[in-house]
Amino acid sequence: MFICFHLSAAEAETPSRSLEASALSRLGELILDGRLLQYDPSQALVYFSKAAELGDRTARLRMAEMSLRGIGTKQDIESALQEIKTIAAEGSLSAHVSLGDIYALGYAGFIDLNASLAAYEKAADAGNITAALRLSEIYRYGLFGRKDPRRSYGYLARAKALGNSYALYLMGTGLVEGEFRQVGRPRSGLEMFREAEKRGVADATIALAMRRDNRAAQLLPRSKLLNKLAGMADNGNREAALRLFDYYLDPKNWGSRYLSARNIRMARARLEKIAGRIDPGELEYRELLLDILSAEKAAYASLYDRIDTIPPRSRPSLLRRTLRSNPNAFFYFVQMRLSETGFFRGRLDGLLKRRTISAIMNYCASLGVKTMCRRGPLSVQTTRLLIHAF
């Protein structure tokens, strides 16, 4: 027996409107992240606005987030924060994650760690993978207090159970690097890499190529590691080429005393070979990183201006790597940012002296977390706040 439904014109139009809204919202996200075209926040905002008019809630959220931080539009913290709260009350788990980020990173001019945890936990309990990954990071690195490796691992396991294959790679990484030693052995991390590789996680393939198949899951000797990655890269493996780029720029971060010094020339050569196969925003971020890590002090001011020309999602990584590999450039950028907001007054020299330290502590105090920064300007908690000020 067939049951026939007669739809009105408005009802028949709803599915197509919904699909159009979703497509427009997705296009805005791709542009905002520099994945499809050159990063252009004003153009992303156009697509989000059209999608929001068609009723897309994600587009509304993205517009509010941009307004909160003044990205591509005039900053309006109060109205934007209220809109995000409204969207969260409507049932958007992504909005709860956004609130968690806002409360944790000071995007609204204050920090509330308890409210941040509550927002993340509410979203994670309802099955949001991003929230589970955020919580894992918080406990893995002790971002809100003490480290809690077991709890961190537990949130990764939850993300994995929700279908996130990358969580497997993160679990394996924590095991082979000894961060989750209370939970398992490095050899178990290799097994997780293999499972993640079967699920299509490219980083897991690279991780397996870099390590010995033994109980300690040690990194291969330097020459063998480089030759293996170079062979993979020359055979078209984009991730191997990017890992080589990372290696040449930051060899000390690879956990081996046998690695050589930074090689800007080799890093640039590797990036040029794959420039046509990576997203525009990714390319722009890596080119800027190259320029920062090879720059003299006279170039810091012009490089600072370029930070706002790369996608917001890439800026924390850019600043984190700058801190690790060119700390004078990093603290010059911090001085510039804090001088714009009235916290720093003095000579822009990129040196971590008393005046700069005082400005950083005053910035922490303005966010309501002076005690969180008491471990100093180079602590994980303090540098995280500074990195997300851009």
Short mmCIF file of C-alpha atoms in Angstrom, two decimals:
data_model
loop_
_atom_site.label_atom_id
_atom_site.label_comp_id
_atom_site.label_asym_id
_atom_site.label_seq_id
_atom_site.Cartn_x
_atom_site.Cartn_y
_atom_site.Cartn_z
CA MET A 1 0.00 0.00 0.00
CA PHE A 2 1.30 3.44 -0.92
CA ILE A 3 0.59 6.48 1.18
CA CYS A 4 0.75 9.76 -0.68
CA PHE A 5 1.66 13.07 0.96
CA HIS A 6 0.77 16.36 -0.64
CA LEU A 7 3.32 19.05 0.22
CA SER A 8 2.74 22.75 -0.02
CA ALA A 9 5.16 24.80 -2.10
CA ALA A 10 6.80 26.11 1.10
CA GLU A 11 7.21 22.61 2.52
CA ALA A 12 8.69 21.29 -0.71
CA GLU A 13 11.15 24.17 -0.72
CA THR A 14 12.49 23.50 2.79
CA PRO A 15 14.93 20.63 1.98
CA SER A 16 16.53 22.56 -0.88
CA ARG A 17 16.81 25.69 1.30
CA SER A 18 18.46 23.61 4.00
CA LEU A 19 20.94 22.09 1.55
CA GLU A 20 21.73 25.48 0.08
CA ALA A 21 22.26 26.97 3.54
CA SER A 22 24.55 24.11 4.55
CA ALA A 23 26.58 24.43 1.34
CA LEU A 24 26.97 28.19 1.77
CA SER A 25 28.03 27.75 5.39
CA ARG A 26 30.58 25.10 4.43
CA LEU A 27 31.96 27.33 1.70
CA GLY A 28 32.40 30.13 4.23
CA GLU A 29 34.31 27.77 6.54
CA LEU A 30 36.59 26.62 3.73
CA ILE A 31 37.45 30.22 2.87
CA LEU A 32 37.90 31.25 6.50
CA ASP A 33 40.31 28.35 7.01
CA GLY A 34 42.15 28.98 3.72
CA ARG A 35 41.35 25.48 2.54
CA LEU A 36 39.65 26.33 -0.73
CA LEU A 37 40.84 29.80 -1.69
CA GLN A 38 43.19 32.39 -0.25
CA TYR A 39 42.18 33.34 3.29
CA ASP A 40 39.58 36.13 3.03
CA PRO A 41 37.47 36.70 6.16
CA SER A 42 35.25 39.33 4.51
CA GLN A 43 34.30 36.89 1.74
CA ALA A 44 33.71 34.12 4.28
CA LEU A 45 31.40 36.48 6.13
CA VAL A 46 29.36 37.03 2.96
CA TYR A 47 28.68 33.29 2.65
CA PHE A 48 27.95 32.90 6.35
CA SER A 49 25.48 35.78 6.15
CA LYS A 50 23.63 34.20 3.22
CA ALA A 51 23.52 30.83 4.99
CA ALA A 52 22.28 32.42 8.22
CA GLU A 53 19.45 34.12 6.32
CA LEU A 54 18.40 30.65 5.18
CA GLY A 55 18.37 29.44 8.79
CA ASP A 56 21.75 27.75 9.12
CA ARG A 57 22.79 27.70 12.79
CA THR A 58 26.44 26.91 12.13
CA ALA A 59 26.72 30.04 9.99
CA ARG A 60 25.20 32.10 12.81
CA LEU A 61 27.78 30.66 15.17
CA ARG A 62 30.69 31.42 12.86
CA MET A 63 29.48 35.00 12.37
CA ALA A 64 29.25 35.48 16.13
CA GLU A 65 32.73 34.03 16.65
CA MET A 66 34.16 36.41 14.04
CA SER A 67 32.39 39.36 15.63
CA LEU A 68 33.66 38.38 19.07
CA ARG A 69 37.28 38.51 17.87
CA GLY A 70 36.92 41.24 15.27
CA ILE A 71 37.86 38.98 12.37
CA GLY A 72 36.62 40.41 9.07
CA THR A 73 34.16 42.66 10.87
CA LYS A 74 33.90 45.18 13.70
CA GLN A 75 34.46 43.63 17.10
CA ASP A 76 31.38 43.46 19.33
CA ILE A 77 32.16 41.19 22.26
CA GLU A 78 28.95 41.66 24.26
CA SER A 79 26.48 41.00 21.43
CA ALA A 80 28.57 38.18 19.97
CA LEU A 81 28.90 36.37 23.30
CA GLN A 82 25.15 36.64 23.90
CA GLU A 83 24.47 35.21 20.43
CA ILE A 84 26.77 32.24 21.07
CA LYS A 85 25.02 31.59 24.39
CA THR A 86 21.66 31.73 22.59
CA ILE A 87 22.82 29.22 19.96
CA ALA A 88 24.11 26.93 22.72
CA ALA A 89 20.73 27.15 24.48
CA GLU A 90 19.10 26.09 21.22
CA GLY A 91 21.02 22.81 21.48
CA SER A 92 24.17 23.41 19.44
CA LEU A 93 27.03 21.35 20.86
CA SER A 94 29.47 23.30 18.68
CA ALA A 95 28.35 26.47 20.45
CA HIS A 96 29.16 24.87 23.80
CA VAL A 97 32.66 24.06 22.49
CA SER A 98 32.96 27.66 21.31
CA LEU A 99 32.01 28.88 24.79
CA GLY A 100 34.60 26.54 26.26
CA ASP A 101 37.25 28.11 24.02
CA ILE A 102 36.12 31.63 24.85
CA TYR A 103 36.19 31.05 28.61
CA ALA A 104 39.54 29.22 28.44
CA LEU A 105 41.45 31.58 26.16
CA GLY A 106 40.17 35.02 27.11
CA TYR A 107 38.59 35.90 23.77
CA ALA A 108 35.88 37.89 25.58
CA GLY A 109 38.33 39.73 27.82
CA PHE A 110 38.16 37.36 30.80
CA ILE A 111 38.88 33.75 31.68
CA ASP A 112 36.61 31.40 33.62
CA LEU A 113 38.18 27.95 33.78
CA ASN A 114 35.24 26.37 35.62
CA ALA A 115 32.78 27.65 33.00
CA SER A 116 35.11 26.42 30.27
CA LEU A 117 35.28 22.91 31.72
CA ALA A 118 31.51 22.84 32.20
CA ALA A 119 30.93 23.83 28.57
CA TYR A 120 33.37 21.24 27.22
CA GLU A 121 32.03 18.50 29.48
CA LYS A 122 28.43 19.19 28.52
CA ALA A 123 29.32 18.88 24.84
CA ALA A 124 31.52 15.82 25.37
CA ASP A 125 28.85 14.05 27.43
CA ALA A 126 26.43 14.62 24.56
CA GLY A 127 28.82 13.01 22.08
CA ASN A 128 30.81 15.95 20.69
CA ILE A 129 34.23 14.73 19.55
CA THR A 130 35.90 18.16 19.51
CA ALA A 131 34.99 18.72 23.15
CA ALA A 132 36.45 15.34 24.13
CA LEU A 133 39.70 16.20 22.32
CA ARG A 134 39.84 19.62 24.02
CA LEU A 135 39.45 18.00 27.45
CA SER A 136 42.13 15.44 26.65
CA GLU A 137 44.54 18.24 25.78
CA ILE A 138 43.71 20.14 28.98
CA TYR A 139 44.54 17.16 31.19
CA ARG A 140 47.47 15.95 29.09
CA TYR A 141 49.40 19.21 29.39
CA GLY A 142 47.99 20.48 32.68
CA LEU A 143 46.57 23.59 31.03
CA PHE A 144 44.14 24.32 33.87
CA GLY A 145 46.22 22.91 36.71
CA ARG A 146 47.95 19.59 37.25
CA LYS A 147 48.45 17.05 34.50
CA ASP A 148 46.18 14.03 34.62
CA PRO A 149 47.37 11.50 32.00
CA ARG A 150 44.71 8.91 32.85
CA ARG A 151 41.88 11.36 32.40
CA SER A 152 43.46 12.69 29.22
CA TYR A 153 43.70 9.17 27.81
CA GLY A 154 40.12 8.51 28.85
CA TYR A 155 38.83 11.44 26.80
CA LEU A 156 40.82 10.24 23.79
CA ALA A 157 39.26 6.82 24.24
CA ARG A 158 35.85 8.49 24.29
CA ALA A 159 36.63 10.34 21.05
CA LYS A 160 37.74 7.06 19.50
CA ALA A 161 34.51 5.37 20.61
CA LEU A 162 32.60 8.19 18.93
CA GLY A 163 34.28 7.31 15.65
CA ASN A 164 37.26 9.66 15.59
CA SER A 165 40.21 7.80 14.07
CA TYR A 166 42.68 10.60 14.77
CA ALA A 167 42.17 10.00 18.49
CA LEU A 168 43.84 6.62 17.95
CA TYR A 169 46.90 8.37 16.56
CA LEU A 170 46.97 10.74 19.55
CA MET A 171 46.67 7.83 21.96
CA GLY A 172 49.54 6.07 20.21
CA THR A 173 51.66 9.22 20.28
CA GLY A 174 51.15 9.64 24.02
CA LEU A 175 52.14 6.01 24.59
CA VAL A 176 55.31 5.98 22.48
CA GLU A 177 56.43 9.30 23.98
CA GLY A 178 55.87 8.04 27.52
CA GLU A 179 53.16 10.53 28.48
CA PHE A 180 50.61 7.76 29.09
CA ARG A 181 52.97 5.34 30.81
CA GLN A 182 50.37 4.77 33.56
CA VAL A 183 48.00 3.40 30.93
CA GLY A 184 50.15 1.35 28.57
CA ARG A 185 53.50 0.61 26.98
CA PRO A 186 55.15 2.23 23.94
CA ARG A 187 54.68 -1.01 21.98
CA SER A 188 50.92 -0.58 22.42
CA GLY A 189 51.28 2.82 20.80
CA LEU A 190 52.66 1.18 17.67
CA GLU A 191 49.60 -1.06 17.53
CA MET A 192 47.39 2.01 17.72
CA PHE A 193 49.35 3.63 14.90
CA ARG A 194 48.72 0.53 12.78
CA GLU A 195 45.01 0.60 13.51
CA ALA A 196 44.85 4.33 12.77
CA GLU A 197 46.73 3.76 9.50
CA LYS A 198 44.14 1.18 8.45
CA ARG A 199 41.50 3.85 9.05
CA GLY A 200 43.27 6.27 6.74
CA VAL A 201 45.13 8.50 9.23
CA ALA A 202 48.13 9.73 7.24
CA ASP A 203 50.03 10.90 10.33
CA ALA A 204 49.97 7.34 11.65
CA THR A 205 51.75 6.11 8.52
CA ILE A 206 54.47 8.70 9.09
CA ALA A 207 54.74 7.82 12.79
CA LEU A 208 55.26 4.14 11.97
CA ALA A 209 57.89 4.98 9.35
CA MET A 210 59.84 7.04 11.89
CA ARG A 211 60.02 4.47 14.68
CA ARG A 212 61.59 1.11 15.30
CA ASP A 213 59.35 -1.87 15.85
CA ASN A 214 60.59 -2.66 19.34
CA ARG A 215 59.29 -2.46 22.89
CA ALA A 216 60.48 1.11 23.36
CA ALA A 217 59.21 2.26 19.93
CA GLN A 218 62.38 4.33 19.54
CA LEU A 219 62.91 6.85 16.76
CA LEU A 220 65.08 5.55 13.95
CA PRO A 221 68.67 6.84 13.78
CA ARG A 222 68.86 10.27 12.18
CA SER A 223 70.22 9.27 8.77
CA LYS A 224 67.85 6.34 8.37
CA LEU A 225 64.87 8.43 9.48
CA LEU A 226 65.68 11.20 7.00
CA ASN A 227 66.28 8.78 4.14
CA LYS A 228 63.02 6.99 4.81
CA LEU A 229 60.96 10.18 4.92
CA ALA A 230 62.73 11.57 1.86
CA GLY A 231 61.97 8.40 -0.09
CA MET A 232 58.29 8.59 0.87
CA ALA A 233 58.17 12.29 -0.02
CA ASP A 234 59.84 11.75 -3.39
CA ASN A 235 57.25 9.06 -4.13
CA GLY A 236 54.44 11.58 -3.66
CA ASN A 237 53.64 11.29 0.05
CA ARG A 238 52.62 14.83 0.95
CA GLU A 239 52.56 14.19 4.70
CA ALA A 240 56.12 12.86 4.61
CA ALA A 241 57.22 16.03 2.79
CA LEU A 242 55.52 18.20 5.40
CA ARG A 243 57.13 16.20 8.20
CA LEU A 244 60.52 16.74 6.58
CA PHE A 245 59.74 20.45 6.42
CA ASP A 246 58.96 20.37 10.14
CA TYR A 247 62.13 18.41 10.86
CA TYR A 248 64.41 20.85 9.05
CA LEU A 249 62.85 23.82 10.81
CA ASP A 250 62.68 22.38 14.31
CA PRO A 251 64.97 19.34 14.76
CA LYS A 252 65.23 19.77 18.54
CA ASN A 253 61.54 18.96 18.91
CA TRP A 254 62.04 15.44 17.62
CA GLY A 255 63.23 14.09 20.93
CA SER A 256 66.65 12.91 19.77
CA ARG A 257 70.10 14.25 20.64
CA TYR A 258 71.34 12.96 17.28
CA LEU A 259 69.41 15.42 15.15
CA SER A 260 71.14 18.24 13.32
CA ALA A 261 70.63 22.00 13.44
CA ARG A 262 67.89 23.90 11.61
CA ASN A 263 68.20 23.97 7.82
CA ILE A 264 66.03 26.72 6.30
CA ARG A 265 67.25 26.02 2.78
CA MET A 266 66.19 22.37 2.87
CA ALA A 267 62.86 23.25 4.50
CA ARG A 268 62.12 25.79 1.78
CA ALA A 269 63.06 23.31 -0.95
CA ARG A 270 60.70 20.69 0.48
CA LEU A 271 57.85 23.20 0.70
CA GLU A 272 58.36 24.37 -2.88
CA LYS A 273 58.04 20.79 -4.15
CA ILE A 274 54.55 20.37 -2.70
CA ALA A 275 53.28 23.96 -2.85
CA GLY A 276 50.68 23.02 -5.44
CA ARG A 277 49.32 20.15 -3.35
CA ILE A 278 48.52 21.88 -0.08
CA ASP A 279 45.76 24.31 0.86
CA PRO A 280 46.43 28.02 0.21
CA GLY A 281 46.12 28.86 3.91
CA GLU A 282 48.50 26.05 4.86
CA LEU A 283 51.04 27.27 2.32
CA GLU A 284 50.77 30.87 3.52
CA TYR A 285 51.24 29.78 7.14
CA ARG A 286 54.35 27.74 6.35
CA GLU A 287 55.88 30.45 4.17
CA LEU A 288 55.42 32.96 6.97
CA LEU A 289 56.95 30.51 9.45
CA LEU A 290 59.99 30.14 7.18
CA ASP A 291 60.39 33.90 6.99
CA ILE A 292 60.05 34.35 10.76
CA LEU A 293 62.58 31.67 11.63
CA SER A 294 65.16 33.09 9.21
CA ALA A 295 64.50 36.77 9.99
CA GLU A 296 66.70 39.42 11.49
CA LYS A 297 65.29 41.83 14.06
CA ALA A 298 64.77 44.58 11.46
CA ALA A 299 62.14 42.44 9.72
CA TYR A 300 60.05 41.65 12.81
CA ALA A 301 57.64 44.59 12.37
CA SER A 302 56.64 43.64 8.82
CA LEU A 303 56.35 39.98 9.80
CA TYR A 304 54.06 40.93 12.68
CA ASP A 305 51.69 42.59 10.20
CA ARG A 306 51.50 39.34 8.24
CA ILE A 307 50.18 37.31 11.17
CA ASP A 308 46.67 38.66 10.58
CA THR A 309 46.84 37.57 6.93
CA ILE A 310 46.88 33.85 7.72
CA PRO A 311 43.83 31.81 8.82
CA PRO A 312 43.01 32.09 12.56
CA ARG A 313 43.23 28.31 12.91
CA SER A 314 46.94 28.45 11.94
CA ARG A 315 48.01 31.30 14.21
CA PRO A 316 48.42 29.32 17.47
CA SER A 317 50.72 26.85 15.73
CA LEU A 318 52.68 29.67 14.09
CA LEU A 319 53.23 31.46 17.42
CA ARG A 320 53.99 28.24 19.29
CA ARG A 321 56.69 27.29 16.80
CA THR A 322 58.04 30.83 16.75
CA LEU A 323 58.42 30.73 20.54
CA ARG A 324 60.28 27.45 20.33
CA SER A 325 62.62 28.37 17.46
CA ASN A 326 62.95 32.17 17.49
CA PRO A 327 61.97 33.41 20.96
CA ASN A 328 63.16 36.96 20.27
CA ALA A 329 60.71 37.24 17.37
CA PHE A 330 57.95 35.77 19.54
CA PHE A 331 58.43 38.26 22.35
CA TYR A 332 58.69 41.11 19.85
CA PHE A 333 55.26 40.07 18.55
CA VAL A 334 53.97 39.86 22.13
CA GLN A 335 55.32 43.33 22.86
CA MET A 336 53.58 44.64 19.73
CA ARG A 337 50.26 43.01 20.63
CA LEU A 338 50.37 44.16 24.25
CA SER A 339 51.36 47.68 23.24
CA GLU A 340 48.26 47.87 21.04
CA THR A 341 46.10 47.11 24.08
CA GLY A 342 47.98 49.43 26.43
CA PHE A 343 49.74 46.79 28.55
CA PHE A 344 53.26 47.35 27.25
CA ARG A 345 55.06 50.66 27.05
CA GLY A 346 58.67 50.65 26.11
CA ARG A 347 61.18 49.71 23.48
CA LEU A 348 60.20 46.93 21.09
CA ASP A 349 63.29 44.75 21.32
CA GLY A 350 62.00 41.18 21.63
CA LEU A 351 63.81 40.68 24.93
CA LEU A 352 62.14 39.10 27.94
CA LYS A 353 63.12 41.71 30.51
CA ARG A 354 61.36 43.20 33.52
CA ARG A 355 59.12 45.59 31.56
CA THR A 356 57.91 42.82 29.24
CA ILE A 357 57.36 40.37 32.10
CA SER A 358 55.38 43.03 33.98
CA ALA A 359 53.21 43.67 30.91
CA ILE A 360 52.51 39.95 30.54
CA MET A 361 51.54 39.63 34.19
CA ASN A 362 49.25 42.66 33.88
CA TYR A 363 47.64 41.07 30.85
CA CYS A 364 47.03 37.89 32.87
CA ALA A 365 45.58 39.99 35.70
CA SER A 366 43.20 41.71 33.26
CA LEU A 367 41.85 38.29 32.31
CA GLY A 368 41.37 37.40 35.97
CA VAL A 369 44.04 34.69 36.03
CA LYS A 370 47.14 36.30 37.50
CA THR A 371 47.66 33.28 39.74
CA MET A 372 47.57 30.97 36.71
CA CYS A 373 50.54 32.88 35.27
CA ARG A 374 52.52 32.82 38.52
CA ARG A 375 54.86 30.13 37.16
CA GLY A 376 56.34 32.74 34.88
CA PRO A 377 56.13 34.02 31.29
CA LEU A 378 57.56 30.80 29.86
CA SER A 379 55.16 28.41 31.60
CA VAL A 380 52.77 26.34 29.49
CA GLN A 381 49.76 28.19 30.90
CA THR A 382 51.14 31.68 30.29
CA THR A 383 52.50 31.09 26.81
CA ARG A 384 49.21 29.46 25.81
CA LEU A 385 47.34 32.66 26.69
CA LEU A 386 49.88 34.77 24.79
CA ILE A 387 49.72 32.53 21.73
CA HIS A 388 45.94 32.85 21.59
CA ALA A 389 46.05 36.64 21.91
CA PHE A 390 46.68 36.85 18.15
#
